[in-house]
PDB file of C-alpha atoms and ligand atoms in Angstrom:
ATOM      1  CA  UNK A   1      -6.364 -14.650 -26.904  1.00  0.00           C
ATOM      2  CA  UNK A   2      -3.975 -12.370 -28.733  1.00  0.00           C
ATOM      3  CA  UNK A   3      -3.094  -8.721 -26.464  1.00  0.00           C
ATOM      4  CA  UNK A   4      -2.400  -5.268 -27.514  1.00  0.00           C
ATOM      5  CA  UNK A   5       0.585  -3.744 -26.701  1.00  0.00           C
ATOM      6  CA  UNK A   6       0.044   0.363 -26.777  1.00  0.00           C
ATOM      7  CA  UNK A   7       3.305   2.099 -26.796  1.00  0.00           C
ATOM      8  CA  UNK A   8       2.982   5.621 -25.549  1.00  0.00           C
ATOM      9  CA  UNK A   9       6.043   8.620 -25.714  1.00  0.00           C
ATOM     10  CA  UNK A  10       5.485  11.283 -22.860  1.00  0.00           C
ATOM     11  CA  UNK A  11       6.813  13.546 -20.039  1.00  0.00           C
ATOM     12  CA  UNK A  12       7.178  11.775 -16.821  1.00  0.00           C
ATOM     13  CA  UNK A  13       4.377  13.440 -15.297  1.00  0.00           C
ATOM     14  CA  UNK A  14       1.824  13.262 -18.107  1.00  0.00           C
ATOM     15  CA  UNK A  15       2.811   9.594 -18.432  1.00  0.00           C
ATOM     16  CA  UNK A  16       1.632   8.347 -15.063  1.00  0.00           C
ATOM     17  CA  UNK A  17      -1.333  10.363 -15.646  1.00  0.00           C
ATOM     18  CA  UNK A  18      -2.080   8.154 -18.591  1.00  0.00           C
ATOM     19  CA  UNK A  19      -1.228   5.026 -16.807  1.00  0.00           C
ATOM     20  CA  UNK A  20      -4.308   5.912 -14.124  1.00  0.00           C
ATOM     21  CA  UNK A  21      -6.772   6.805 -17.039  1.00  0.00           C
ATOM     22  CA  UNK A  22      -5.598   3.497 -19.167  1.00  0.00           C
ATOM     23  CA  UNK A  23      -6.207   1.099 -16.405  1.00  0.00           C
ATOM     24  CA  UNK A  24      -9.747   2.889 -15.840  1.00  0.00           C
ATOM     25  CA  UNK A  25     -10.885   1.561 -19.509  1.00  0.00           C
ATOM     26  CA  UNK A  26      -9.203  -1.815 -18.854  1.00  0.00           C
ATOM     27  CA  UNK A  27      -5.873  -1.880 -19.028  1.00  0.00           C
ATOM     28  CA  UNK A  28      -4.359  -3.815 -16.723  1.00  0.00           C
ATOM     29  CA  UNK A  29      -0.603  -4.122 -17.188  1.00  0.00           C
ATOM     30  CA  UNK A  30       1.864  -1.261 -17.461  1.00  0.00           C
ATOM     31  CA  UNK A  31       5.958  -1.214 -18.177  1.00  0.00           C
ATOM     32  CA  UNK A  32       7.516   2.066 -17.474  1.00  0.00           C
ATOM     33  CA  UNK A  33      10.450   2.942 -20.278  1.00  0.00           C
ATOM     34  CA  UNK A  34      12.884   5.601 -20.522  1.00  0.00           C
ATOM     35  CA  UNK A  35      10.751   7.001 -23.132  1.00  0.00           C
ATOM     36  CA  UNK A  36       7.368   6.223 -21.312  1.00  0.00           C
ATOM     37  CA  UNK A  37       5.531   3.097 -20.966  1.00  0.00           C
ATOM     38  CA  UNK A  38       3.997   0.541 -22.959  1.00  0.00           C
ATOM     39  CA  UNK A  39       0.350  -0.728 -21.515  1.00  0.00           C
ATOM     40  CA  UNK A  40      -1.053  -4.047 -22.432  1.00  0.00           C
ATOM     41  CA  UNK A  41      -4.774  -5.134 -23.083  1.00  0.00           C
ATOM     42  CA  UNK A  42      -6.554  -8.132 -24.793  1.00  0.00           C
ATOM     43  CA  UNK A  43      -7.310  -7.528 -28.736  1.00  0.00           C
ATOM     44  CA  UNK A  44     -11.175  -8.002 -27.562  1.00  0.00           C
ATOM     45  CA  UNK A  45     -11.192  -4.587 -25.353  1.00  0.00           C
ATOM     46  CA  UNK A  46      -8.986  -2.777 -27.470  1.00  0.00           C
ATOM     47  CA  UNK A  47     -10.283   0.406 -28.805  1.00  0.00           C
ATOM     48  CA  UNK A  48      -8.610   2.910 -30.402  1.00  0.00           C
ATOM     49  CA  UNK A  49     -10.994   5.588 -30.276  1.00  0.00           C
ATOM     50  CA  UNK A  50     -10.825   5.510 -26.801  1.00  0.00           C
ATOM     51  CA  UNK A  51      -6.865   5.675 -26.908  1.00  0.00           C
ATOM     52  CA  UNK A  52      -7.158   8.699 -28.998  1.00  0.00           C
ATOM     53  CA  UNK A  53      -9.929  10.680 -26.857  1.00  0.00           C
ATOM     54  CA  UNK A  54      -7.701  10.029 -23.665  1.00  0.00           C
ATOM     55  CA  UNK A  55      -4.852  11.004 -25.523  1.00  0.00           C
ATOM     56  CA  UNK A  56      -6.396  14.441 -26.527  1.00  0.00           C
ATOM     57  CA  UNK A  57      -7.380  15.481 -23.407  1.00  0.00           C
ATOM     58  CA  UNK A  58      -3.539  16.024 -22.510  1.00  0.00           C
ATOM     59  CA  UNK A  59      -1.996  17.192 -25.677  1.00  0.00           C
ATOM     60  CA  UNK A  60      -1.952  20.546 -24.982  1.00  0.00           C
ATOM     61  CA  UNK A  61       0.356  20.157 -21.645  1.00  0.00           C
ATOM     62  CA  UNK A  62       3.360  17.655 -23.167  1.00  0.00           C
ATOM     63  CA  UNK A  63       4.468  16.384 -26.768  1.00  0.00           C
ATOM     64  CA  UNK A  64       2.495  12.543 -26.634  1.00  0.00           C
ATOM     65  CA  UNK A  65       2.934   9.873 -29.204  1.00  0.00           C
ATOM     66  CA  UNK A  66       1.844   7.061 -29.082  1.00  0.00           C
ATOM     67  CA  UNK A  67       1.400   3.596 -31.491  1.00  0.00           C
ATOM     68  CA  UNK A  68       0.288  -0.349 -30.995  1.00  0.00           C
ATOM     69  CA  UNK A  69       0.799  -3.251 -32.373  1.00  0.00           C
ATOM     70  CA  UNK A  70      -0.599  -6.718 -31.513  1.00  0.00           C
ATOM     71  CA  UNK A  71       1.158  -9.430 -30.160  1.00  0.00           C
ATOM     72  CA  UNK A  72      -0.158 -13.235 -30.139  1.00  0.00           C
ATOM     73  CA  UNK A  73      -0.112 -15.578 -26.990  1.00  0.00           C
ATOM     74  CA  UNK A  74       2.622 -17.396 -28.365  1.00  0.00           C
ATOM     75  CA  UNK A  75       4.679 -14.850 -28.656  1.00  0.00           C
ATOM     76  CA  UNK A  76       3.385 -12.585 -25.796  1.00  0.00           C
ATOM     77  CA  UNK A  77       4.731 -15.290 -23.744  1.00  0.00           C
ATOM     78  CA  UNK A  78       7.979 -16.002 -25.436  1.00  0.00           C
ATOM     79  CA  UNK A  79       8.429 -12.086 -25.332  1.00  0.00           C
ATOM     80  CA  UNK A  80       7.811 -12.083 -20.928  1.00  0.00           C
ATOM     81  CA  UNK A  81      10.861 -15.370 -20.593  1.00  0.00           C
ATOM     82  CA  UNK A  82      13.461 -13.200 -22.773  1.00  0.00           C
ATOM     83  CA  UNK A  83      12.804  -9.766 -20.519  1.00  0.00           C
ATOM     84  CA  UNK A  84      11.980 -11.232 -17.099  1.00  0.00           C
ATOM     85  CA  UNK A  85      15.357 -10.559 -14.461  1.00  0.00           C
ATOM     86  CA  UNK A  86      14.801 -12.226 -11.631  1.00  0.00           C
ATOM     87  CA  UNK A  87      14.734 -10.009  -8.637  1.00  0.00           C
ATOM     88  CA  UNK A  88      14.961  -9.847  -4.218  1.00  0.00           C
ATOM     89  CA  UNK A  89      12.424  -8.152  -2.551  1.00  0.00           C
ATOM     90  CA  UNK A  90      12.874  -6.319   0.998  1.00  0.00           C
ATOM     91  CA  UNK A  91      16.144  -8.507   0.476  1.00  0.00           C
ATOM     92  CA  UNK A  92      13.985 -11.726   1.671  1.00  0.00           C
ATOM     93  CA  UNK A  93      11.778 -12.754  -1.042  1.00  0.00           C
ATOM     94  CA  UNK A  94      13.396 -13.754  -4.349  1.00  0.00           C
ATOM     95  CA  UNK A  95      10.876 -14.002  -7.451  1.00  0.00           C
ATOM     96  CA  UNK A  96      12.644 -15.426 -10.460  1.00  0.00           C
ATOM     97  CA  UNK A  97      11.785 -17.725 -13.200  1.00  0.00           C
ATOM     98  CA  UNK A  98      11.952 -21.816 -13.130  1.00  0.00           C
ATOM     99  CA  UNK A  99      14.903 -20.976 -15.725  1.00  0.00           C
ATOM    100  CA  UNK A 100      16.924 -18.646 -13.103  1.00  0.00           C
ATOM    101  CA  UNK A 101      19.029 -20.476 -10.252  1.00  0.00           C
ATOM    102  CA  UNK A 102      17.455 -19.504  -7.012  1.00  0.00           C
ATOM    103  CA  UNK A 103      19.395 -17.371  -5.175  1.00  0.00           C
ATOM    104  CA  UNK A 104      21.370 -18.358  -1.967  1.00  0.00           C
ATOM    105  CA  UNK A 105      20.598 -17.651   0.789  1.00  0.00           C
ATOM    106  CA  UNK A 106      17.225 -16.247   0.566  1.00  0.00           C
ATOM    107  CA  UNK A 107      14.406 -16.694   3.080  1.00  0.00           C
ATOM    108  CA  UNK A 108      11.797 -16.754   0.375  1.00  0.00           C
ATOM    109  CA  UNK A 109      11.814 -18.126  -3.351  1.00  0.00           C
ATOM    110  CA  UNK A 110       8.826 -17.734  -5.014  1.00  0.00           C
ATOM    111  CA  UNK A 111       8.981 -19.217  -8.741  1.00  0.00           C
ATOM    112  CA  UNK A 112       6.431 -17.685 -11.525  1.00  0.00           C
ATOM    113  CA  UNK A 113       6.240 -19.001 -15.169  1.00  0.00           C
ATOM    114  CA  UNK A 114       6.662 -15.680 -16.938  1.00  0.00           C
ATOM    115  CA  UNK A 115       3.011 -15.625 -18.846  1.00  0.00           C
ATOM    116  CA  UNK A 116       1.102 -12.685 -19.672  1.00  0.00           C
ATOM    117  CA  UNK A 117      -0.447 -12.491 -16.312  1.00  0.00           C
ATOM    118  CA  UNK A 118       0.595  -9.547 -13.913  1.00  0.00           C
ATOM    119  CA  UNK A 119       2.581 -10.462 -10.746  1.00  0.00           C
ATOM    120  CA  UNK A 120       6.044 -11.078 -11.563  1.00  0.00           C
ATOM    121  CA  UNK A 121       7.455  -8.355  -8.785  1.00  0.00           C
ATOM    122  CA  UNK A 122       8.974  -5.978 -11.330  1.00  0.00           C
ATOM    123  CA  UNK A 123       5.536  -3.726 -10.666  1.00  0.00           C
ATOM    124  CA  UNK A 124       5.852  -1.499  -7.529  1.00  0.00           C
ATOM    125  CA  UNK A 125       2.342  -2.252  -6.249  1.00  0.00           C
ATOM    126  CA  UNK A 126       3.277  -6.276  -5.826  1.00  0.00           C
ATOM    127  CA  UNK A 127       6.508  -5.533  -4.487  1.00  0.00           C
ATOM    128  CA  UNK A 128       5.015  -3.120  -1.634  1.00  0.00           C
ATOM    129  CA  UNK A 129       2.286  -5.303  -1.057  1.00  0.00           C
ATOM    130  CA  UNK A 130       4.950  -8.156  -0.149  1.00  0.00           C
ATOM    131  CA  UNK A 131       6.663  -5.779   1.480  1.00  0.00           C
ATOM    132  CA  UNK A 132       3.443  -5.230   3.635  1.00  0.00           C
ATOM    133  CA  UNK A 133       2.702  -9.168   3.780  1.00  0.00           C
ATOM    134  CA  UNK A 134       6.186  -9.466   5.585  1.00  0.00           C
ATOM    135  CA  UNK A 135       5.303  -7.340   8.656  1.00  0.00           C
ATOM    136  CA  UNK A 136       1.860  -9.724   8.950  1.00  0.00           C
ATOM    137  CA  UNK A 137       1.685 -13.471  10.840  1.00  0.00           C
ATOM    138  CA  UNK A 138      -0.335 -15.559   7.925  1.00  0.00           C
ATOM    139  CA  UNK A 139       0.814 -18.553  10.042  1.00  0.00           C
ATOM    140  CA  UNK A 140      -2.499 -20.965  10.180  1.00  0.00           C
ATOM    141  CA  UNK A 141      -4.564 -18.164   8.607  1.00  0.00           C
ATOM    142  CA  UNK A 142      -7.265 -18.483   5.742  1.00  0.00           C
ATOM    143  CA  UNK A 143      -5.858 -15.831   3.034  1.00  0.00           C
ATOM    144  CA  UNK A 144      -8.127 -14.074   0.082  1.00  0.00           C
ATOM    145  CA  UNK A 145      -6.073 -13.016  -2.819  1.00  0.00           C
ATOM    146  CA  UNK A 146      -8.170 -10.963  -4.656  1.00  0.00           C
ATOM    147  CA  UNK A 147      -6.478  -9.997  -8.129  1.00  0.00           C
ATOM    148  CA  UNK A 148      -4.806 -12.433  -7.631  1.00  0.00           C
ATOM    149  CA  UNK A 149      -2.274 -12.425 -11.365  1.00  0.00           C
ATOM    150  CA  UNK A 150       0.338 -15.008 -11.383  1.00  0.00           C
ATOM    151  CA  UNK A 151      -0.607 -15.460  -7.864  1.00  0.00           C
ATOM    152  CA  UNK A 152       2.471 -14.313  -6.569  1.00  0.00           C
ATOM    153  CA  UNK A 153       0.792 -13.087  -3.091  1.00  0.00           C
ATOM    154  CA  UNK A 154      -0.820 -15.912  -2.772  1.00  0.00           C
ATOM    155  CA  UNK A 155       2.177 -17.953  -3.398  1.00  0.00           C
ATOM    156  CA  UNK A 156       3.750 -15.695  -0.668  1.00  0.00           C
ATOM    157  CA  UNK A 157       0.845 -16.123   1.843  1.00  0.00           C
ATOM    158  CA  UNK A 158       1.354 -19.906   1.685  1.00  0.00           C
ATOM    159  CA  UNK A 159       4.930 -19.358   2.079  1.00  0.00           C
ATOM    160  CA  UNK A 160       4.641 -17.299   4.639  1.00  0.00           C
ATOM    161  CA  UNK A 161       2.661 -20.242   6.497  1.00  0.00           C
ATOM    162  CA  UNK A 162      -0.845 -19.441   5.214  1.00  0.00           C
ATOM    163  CA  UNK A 163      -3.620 -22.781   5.918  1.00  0.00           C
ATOM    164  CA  UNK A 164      -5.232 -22.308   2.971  1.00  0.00           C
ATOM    165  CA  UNK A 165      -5.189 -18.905   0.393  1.00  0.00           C
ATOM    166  CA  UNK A 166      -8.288 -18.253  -2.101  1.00  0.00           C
ATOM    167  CA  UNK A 167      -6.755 -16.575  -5.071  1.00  0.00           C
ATOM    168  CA  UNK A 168      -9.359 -15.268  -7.654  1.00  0.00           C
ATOM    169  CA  UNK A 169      -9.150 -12.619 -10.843  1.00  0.00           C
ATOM    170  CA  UNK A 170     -11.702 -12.245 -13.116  1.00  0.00           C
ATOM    171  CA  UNK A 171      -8.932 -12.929 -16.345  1.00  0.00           C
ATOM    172  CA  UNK A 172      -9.507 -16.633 -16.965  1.00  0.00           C
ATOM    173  CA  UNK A 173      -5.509 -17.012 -18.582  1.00  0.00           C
ATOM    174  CA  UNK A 174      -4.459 -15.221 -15.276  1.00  0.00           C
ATOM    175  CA  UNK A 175      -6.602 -18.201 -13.207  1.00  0.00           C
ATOM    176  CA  UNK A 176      -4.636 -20.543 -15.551  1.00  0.00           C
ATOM    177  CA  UNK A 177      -1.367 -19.166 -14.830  1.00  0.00           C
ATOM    178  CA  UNK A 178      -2.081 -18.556 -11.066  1.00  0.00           C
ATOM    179  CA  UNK A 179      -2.704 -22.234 -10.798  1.00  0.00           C
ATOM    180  CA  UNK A 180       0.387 -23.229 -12.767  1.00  0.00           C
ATOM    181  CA  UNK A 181       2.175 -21.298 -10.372  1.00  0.00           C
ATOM    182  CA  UNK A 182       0.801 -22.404  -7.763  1.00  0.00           C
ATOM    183  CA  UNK A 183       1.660 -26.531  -8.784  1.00  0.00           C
ATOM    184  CA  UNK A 184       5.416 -24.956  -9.660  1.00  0.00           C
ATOM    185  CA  UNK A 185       5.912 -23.679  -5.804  1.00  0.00           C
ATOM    186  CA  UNK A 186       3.907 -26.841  -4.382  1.00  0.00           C
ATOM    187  CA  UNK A 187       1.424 -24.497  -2.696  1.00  0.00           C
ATOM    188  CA  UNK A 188      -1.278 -27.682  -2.464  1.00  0.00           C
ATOM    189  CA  UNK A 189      -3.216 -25.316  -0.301  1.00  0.00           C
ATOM    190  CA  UNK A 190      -4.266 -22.071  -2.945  1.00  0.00           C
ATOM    191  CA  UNK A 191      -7.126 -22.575  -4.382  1.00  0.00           C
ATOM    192  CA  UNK A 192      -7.313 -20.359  -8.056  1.00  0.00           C
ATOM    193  CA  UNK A 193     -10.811 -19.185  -9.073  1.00  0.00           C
ATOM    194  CA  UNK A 194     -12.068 -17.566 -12.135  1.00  0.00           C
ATOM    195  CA  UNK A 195     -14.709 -14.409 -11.147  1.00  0.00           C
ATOM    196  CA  UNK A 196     -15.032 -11.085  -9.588  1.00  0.00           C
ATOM    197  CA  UNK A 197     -16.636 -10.090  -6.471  1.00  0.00           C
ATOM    198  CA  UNK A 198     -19.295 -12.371  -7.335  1.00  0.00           C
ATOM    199  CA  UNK A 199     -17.183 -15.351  -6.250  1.00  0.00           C
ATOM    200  CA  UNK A 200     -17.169 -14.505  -2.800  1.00  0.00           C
ATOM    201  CA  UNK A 201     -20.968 -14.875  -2.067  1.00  0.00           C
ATOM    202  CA  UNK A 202     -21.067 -17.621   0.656  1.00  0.00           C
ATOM    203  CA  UNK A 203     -17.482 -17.592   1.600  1.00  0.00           C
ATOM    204  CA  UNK A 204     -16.318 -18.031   5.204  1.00  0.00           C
ATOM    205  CA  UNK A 205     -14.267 -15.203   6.607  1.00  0.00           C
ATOM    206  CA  UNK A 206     -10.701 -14.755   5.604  1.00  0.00           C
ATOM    207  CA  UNK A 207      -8.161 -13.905   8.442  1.00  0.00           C
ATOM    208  CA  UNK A 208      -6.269 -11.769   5.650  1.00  0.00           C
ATOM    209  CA  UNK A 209      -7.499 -10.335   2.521  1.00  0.00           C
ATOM    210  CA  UNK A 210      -4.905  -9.025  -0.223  1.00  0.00           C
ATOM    211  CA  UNK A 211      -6.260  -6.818  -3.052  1.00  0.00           C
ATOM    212  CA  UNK A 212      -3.988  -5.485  -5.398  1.00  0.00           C
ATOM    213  CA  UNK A 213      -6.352  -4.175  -8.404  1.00  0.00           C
ATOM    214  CA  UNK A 214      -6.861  -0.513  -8.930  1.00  0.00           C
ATOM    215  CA  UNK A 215      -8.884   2.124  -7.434  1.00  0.00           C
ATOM    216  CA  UNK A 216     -12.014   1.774  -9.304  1.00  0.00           C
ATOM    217  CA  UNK A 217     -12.632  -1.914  -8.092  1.00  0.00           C
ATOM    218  CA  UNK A 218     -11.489  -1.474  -4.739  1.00  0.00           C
ATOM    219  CA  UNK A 219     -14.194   1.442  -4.024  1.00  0.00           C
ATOM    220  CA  UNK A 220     -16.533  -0.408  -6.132  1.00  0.00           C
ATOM    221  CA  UNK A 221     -16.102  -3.930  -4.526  1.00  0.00           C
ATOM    222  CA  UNK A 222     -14.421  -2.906  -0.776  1.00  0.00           C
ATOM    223  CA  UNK A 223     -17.647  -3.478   0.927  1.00  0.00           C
ATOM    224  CA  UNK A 224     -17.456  -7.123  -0.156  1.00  0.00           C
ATOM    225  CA  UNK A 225     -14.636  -7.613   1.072  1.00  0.00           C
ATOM    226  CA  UNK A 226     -14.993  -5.897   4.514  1.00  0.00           C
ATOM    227  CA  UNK A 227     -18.160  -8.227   5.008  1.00  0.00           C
ATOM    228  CA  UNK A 228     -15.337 -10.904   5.098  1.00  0.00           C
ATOM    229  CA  UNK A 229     -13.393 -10.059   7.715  1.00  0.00           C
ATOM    230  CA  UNK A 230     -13.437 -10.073  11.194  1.00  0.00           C
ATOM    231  CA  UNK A 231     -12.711  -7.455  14.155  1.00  0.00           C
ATOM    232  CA  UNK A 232      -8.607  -6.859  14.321  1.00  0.00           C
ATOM    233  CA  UNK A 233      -7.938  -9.171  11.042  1.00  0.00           C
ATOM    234  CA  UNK A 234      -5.890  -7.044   8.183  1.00  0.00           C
ATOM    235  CA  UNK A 235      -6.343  -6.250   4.633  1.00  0.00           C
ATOM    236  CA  UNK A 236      -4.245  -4.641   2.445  1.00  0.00           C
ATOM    237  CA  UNK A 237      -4.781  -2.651  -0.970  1.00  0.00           C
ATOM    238  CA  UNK A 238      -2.551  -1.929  -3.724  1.00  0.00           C
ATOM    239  CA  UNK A 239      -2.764  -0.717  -7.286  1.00  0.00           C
ATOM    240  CA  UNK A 240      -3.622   3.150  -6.712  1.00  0.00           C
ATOM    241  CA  UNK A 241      -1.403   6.351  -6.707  1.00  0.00           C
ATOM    242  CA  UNK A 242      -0.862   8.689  -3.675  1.00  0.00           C
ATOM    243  CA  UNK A 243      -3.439  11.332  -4.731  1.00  0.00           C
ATOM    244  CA  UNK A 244      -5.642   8.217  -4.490  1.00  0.00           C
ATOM    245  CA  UNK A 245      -5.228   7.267  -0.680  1.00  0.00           C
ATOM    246  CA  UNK A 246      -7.871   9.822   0.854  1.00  0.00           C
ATOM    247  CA  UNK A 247     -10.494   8.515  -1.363  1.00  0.00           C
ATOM    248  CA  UNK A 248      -9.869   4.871  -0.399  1.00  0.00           C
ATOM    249  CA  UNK A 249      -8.990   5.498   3.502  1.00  0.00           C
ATOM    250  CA  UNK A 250     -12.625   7.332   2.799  1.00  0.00           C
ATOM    251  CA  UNK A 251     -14.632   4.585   1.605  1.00  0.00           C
ATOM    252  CA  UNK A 252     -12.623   2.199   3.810  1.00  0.00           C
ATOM    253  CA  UNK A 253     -14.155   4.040   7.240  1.00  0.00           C
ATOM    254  CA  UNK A 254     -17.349   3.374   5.790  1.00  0.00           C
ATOM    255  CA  UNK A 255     -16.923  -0.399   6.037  1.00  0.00           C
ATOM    256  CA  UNK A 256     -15.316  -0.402   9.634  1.00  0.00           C
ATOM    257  CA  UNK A 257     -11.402  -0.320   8.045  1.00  0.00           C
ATOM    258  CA  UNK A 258      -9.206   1.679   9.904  1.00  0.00           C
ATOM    259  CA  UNK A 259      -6.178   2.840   8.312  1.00  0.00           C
ATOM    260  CA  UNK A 260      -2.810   1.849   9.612  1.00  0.00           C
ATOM    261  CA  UNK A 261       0.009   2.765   7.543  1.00  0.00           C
ATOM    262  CA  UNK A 262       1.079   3.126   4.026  1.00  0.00           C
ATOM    263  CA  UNK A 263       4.302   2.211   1.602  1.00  0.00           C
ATOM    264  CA  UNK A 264       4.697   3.983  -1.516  1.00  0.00           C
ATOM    265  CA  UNK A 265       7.231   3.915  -4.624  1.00  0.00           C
ATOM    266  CA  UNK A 266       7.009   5.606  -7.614  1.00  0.00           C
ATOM    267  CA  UNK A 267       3.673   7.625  -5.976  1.00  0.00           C
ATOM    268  CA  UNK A 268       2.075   3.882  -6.475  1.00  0.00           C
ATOM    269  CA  UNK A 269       0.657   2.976  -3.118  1.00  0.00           C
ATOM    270  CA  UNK A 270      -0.098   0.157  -0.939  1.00  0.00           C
ATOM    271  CA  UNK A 271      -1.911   0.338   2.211  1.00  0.00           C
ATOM    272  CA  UNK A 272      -3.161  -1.485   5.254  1.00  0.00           C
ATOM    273  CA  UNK A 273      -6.278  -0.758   7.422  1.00  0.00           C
ATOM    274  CA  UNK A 274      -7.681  -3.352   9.881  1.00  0.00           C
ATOM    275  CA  UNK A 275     -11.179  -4.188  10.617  1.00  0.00           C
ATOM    276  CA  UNK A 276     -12.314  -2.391  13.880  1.00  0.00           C
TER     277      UNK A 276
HETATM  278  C1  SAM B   1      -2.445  -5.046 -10.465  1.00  0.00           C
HETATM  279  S1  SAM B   1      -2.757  -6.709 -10.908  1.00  0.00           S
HETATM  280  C2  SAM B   1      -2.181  -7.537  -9.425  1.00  0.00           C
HETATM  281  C3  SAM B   1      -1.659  -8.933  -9.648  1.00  0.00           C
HETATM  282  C4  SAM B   1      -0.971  -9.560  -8.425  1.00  0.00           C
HETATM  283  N1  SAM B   1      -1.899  -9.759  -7.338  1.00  0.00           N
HETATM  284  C5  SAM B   1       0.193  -8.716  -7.969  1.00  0.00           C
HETATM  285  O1  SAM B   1       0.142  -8.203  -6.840  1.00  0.00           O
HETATM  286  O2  SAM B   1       1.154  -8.559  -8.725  1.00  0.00           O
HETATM  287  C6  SAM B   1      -4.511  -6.717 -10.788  1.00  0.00           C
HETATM  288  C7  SAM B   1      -5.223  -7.992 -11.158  1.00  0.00           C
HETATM  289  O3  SAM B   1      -6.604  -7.817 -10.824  1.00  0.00           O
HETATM  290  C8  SAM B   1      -7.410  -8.442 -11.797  1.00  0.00           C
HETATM  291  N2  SAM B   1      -8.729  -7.812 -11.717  1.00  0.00           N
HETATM  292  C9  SAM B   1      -9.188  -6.723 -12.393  1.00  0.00           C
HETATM  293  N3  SAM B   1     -10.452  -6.450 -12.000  1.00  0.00           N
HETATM  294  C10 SAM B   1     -10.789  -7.361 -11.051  1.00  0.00           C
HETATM  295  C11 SAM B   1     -11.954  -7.588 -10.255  1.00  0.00           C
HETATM  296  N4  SAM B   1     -13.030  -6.824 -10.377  1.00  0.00           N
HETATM  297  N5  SAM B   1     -11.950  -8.608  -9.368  1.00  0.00           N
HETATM  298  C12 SAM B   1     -10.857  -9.417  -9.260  1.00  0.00           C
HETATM  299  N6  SAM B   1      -9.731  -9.255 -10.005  1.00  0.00           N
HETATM  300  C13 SAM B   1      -9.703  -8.241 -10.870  1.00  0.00           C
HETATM  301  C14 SAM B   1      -6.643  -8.243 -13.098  1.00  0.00           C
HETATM  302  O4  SAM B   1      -7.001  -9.215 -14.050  1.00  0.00           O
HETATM  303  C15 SAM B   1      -5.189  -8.370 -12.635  1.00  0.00           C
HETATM  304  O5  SAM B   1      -4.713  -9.688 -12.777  1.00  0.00           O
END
């Protein structure tokens, strides 16, 4: 599986604007850059037609340039080790490479190999929702991990003294990775599975759900995952933008999720509700 990286020039405000229609046509991993940001997709759902149309429709309100080029798994990979600083969280959780010393003290060290998955903590949405995880006792809890990426949440759910974690993401080199990551931080306990919502069916309740994915597939797929959980047990979303959080707090009512509070950085957004 070779990627495409699409390197886009633009205003601040017209670039985050991109970002949120990118990751609608599959997208799924963003770096911001002084100059804008560079988004990443597989070769298989590139298409730049579709780049171009998006593109268009914003022309007129900022100077936009844009190019791509693509970049194999070999070196995709050898391209994440040379860029990825390792980096504290909520100054408890470090997140760092198995090539970076770990960090002491630290309460948490969570190690990911640096693939082409998302999750290494640079993004804002995994560093809010661990942020979030902090303030919740996983101790003896069964944890869903849904998007799960490198499975850094995951990995921080079983740190965090999680029985057993289900992380699943419907990228089979992500499932790959999450499992690799899992073996590296000798989380015995997370189970990695390949799938979307369509995983779930026949699932015990979780005492905690995590889903960091983006707005589309949380409104599309929330009702899913509010079927698996019970009264007063949390679950917390990530991977939408502030003008987002009506619309989700919205379809979250109509699965018996009440909202409880919020984190944002950089307008990205993670959120908690609890099942009533
Ligand atoms: C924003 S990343 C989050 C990764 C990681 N959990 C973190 O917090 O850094 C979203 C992940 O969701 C996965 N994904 C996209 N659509 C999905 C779906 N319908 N069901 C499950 N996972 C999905 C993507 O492949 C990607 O790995």
């Amino acid at each position: 599986m070779d990627f495409v990286e699409l390197r886009v020039q633009a205003p601040r405000e017209l670039a985050d604007i991109l970002v949120a229609e990118l990751a609608e046509v599959g997208y799924d991993t963003f770096e911001d850059n002084d100059e804008g940001f560079c988004a990443y997709i597989g070769e298989g759902d590139f298409n730049l037609d579709n780049v171009a149309e998006i593109i268009a429709r914003y022309e007129g309100i900022g100077e936009i340039e844009y190019d791509h080029r693509v970049i194999t798994r070999q070196n995709w990979n050898a391209e994440w080790e040379k860029n990825f600083q390792p980096l504290i969280i909520a100054d408890r959780v470090s997140v760092r490479a198995p090539f970076h010393p770990k960090p002491e003290p630290i309460e948490y060290d969570i190690v990911i190999m640096p693939r082409m998955s998302f999750g290494t903590g640079h993004h804002e949405t995994t560093a809010l929702m661990i942020e979030n995880q902090l303030s919740i006792d996983h101790q003896g809890k069964r944890v869903l991990d849904m998007g799960c990426g490198t499975g850094i949440l995951a990995i921080m759910a079983a740190q965090l003294g999680a029985r057993e974690v289900l992380a699943v993401d419907v990228e089979p080199w992500t499932v790959e990775n999450a499992a690799d990551n899992a073996a590296e931080n000798n989380c015995t306990n997370i189970e990695c599975r390949l799938g979307g919502v369509e995983v779930l069916a026949g699932e015990a309740p979780f005492d905690i759900i995590l889903a960091n994915i983006n707005r589309n597939v949380l409104l599309e797929d929330m009702h899913a995952y509010a079927a698996l959980l019970p009264a007063g047990h949390p679950i917390l979303f990530s991977g939408f933008y502030q003008e987002d959080l009506a619309k989700i707090e919205a379809e979250a009512q109509k699965h018996g999720l009440v909202f409880q509070s919020h984190r944002t950085k950089n307008n990205w957004v993670s959120a908690s509700f609890l099942k009533q």
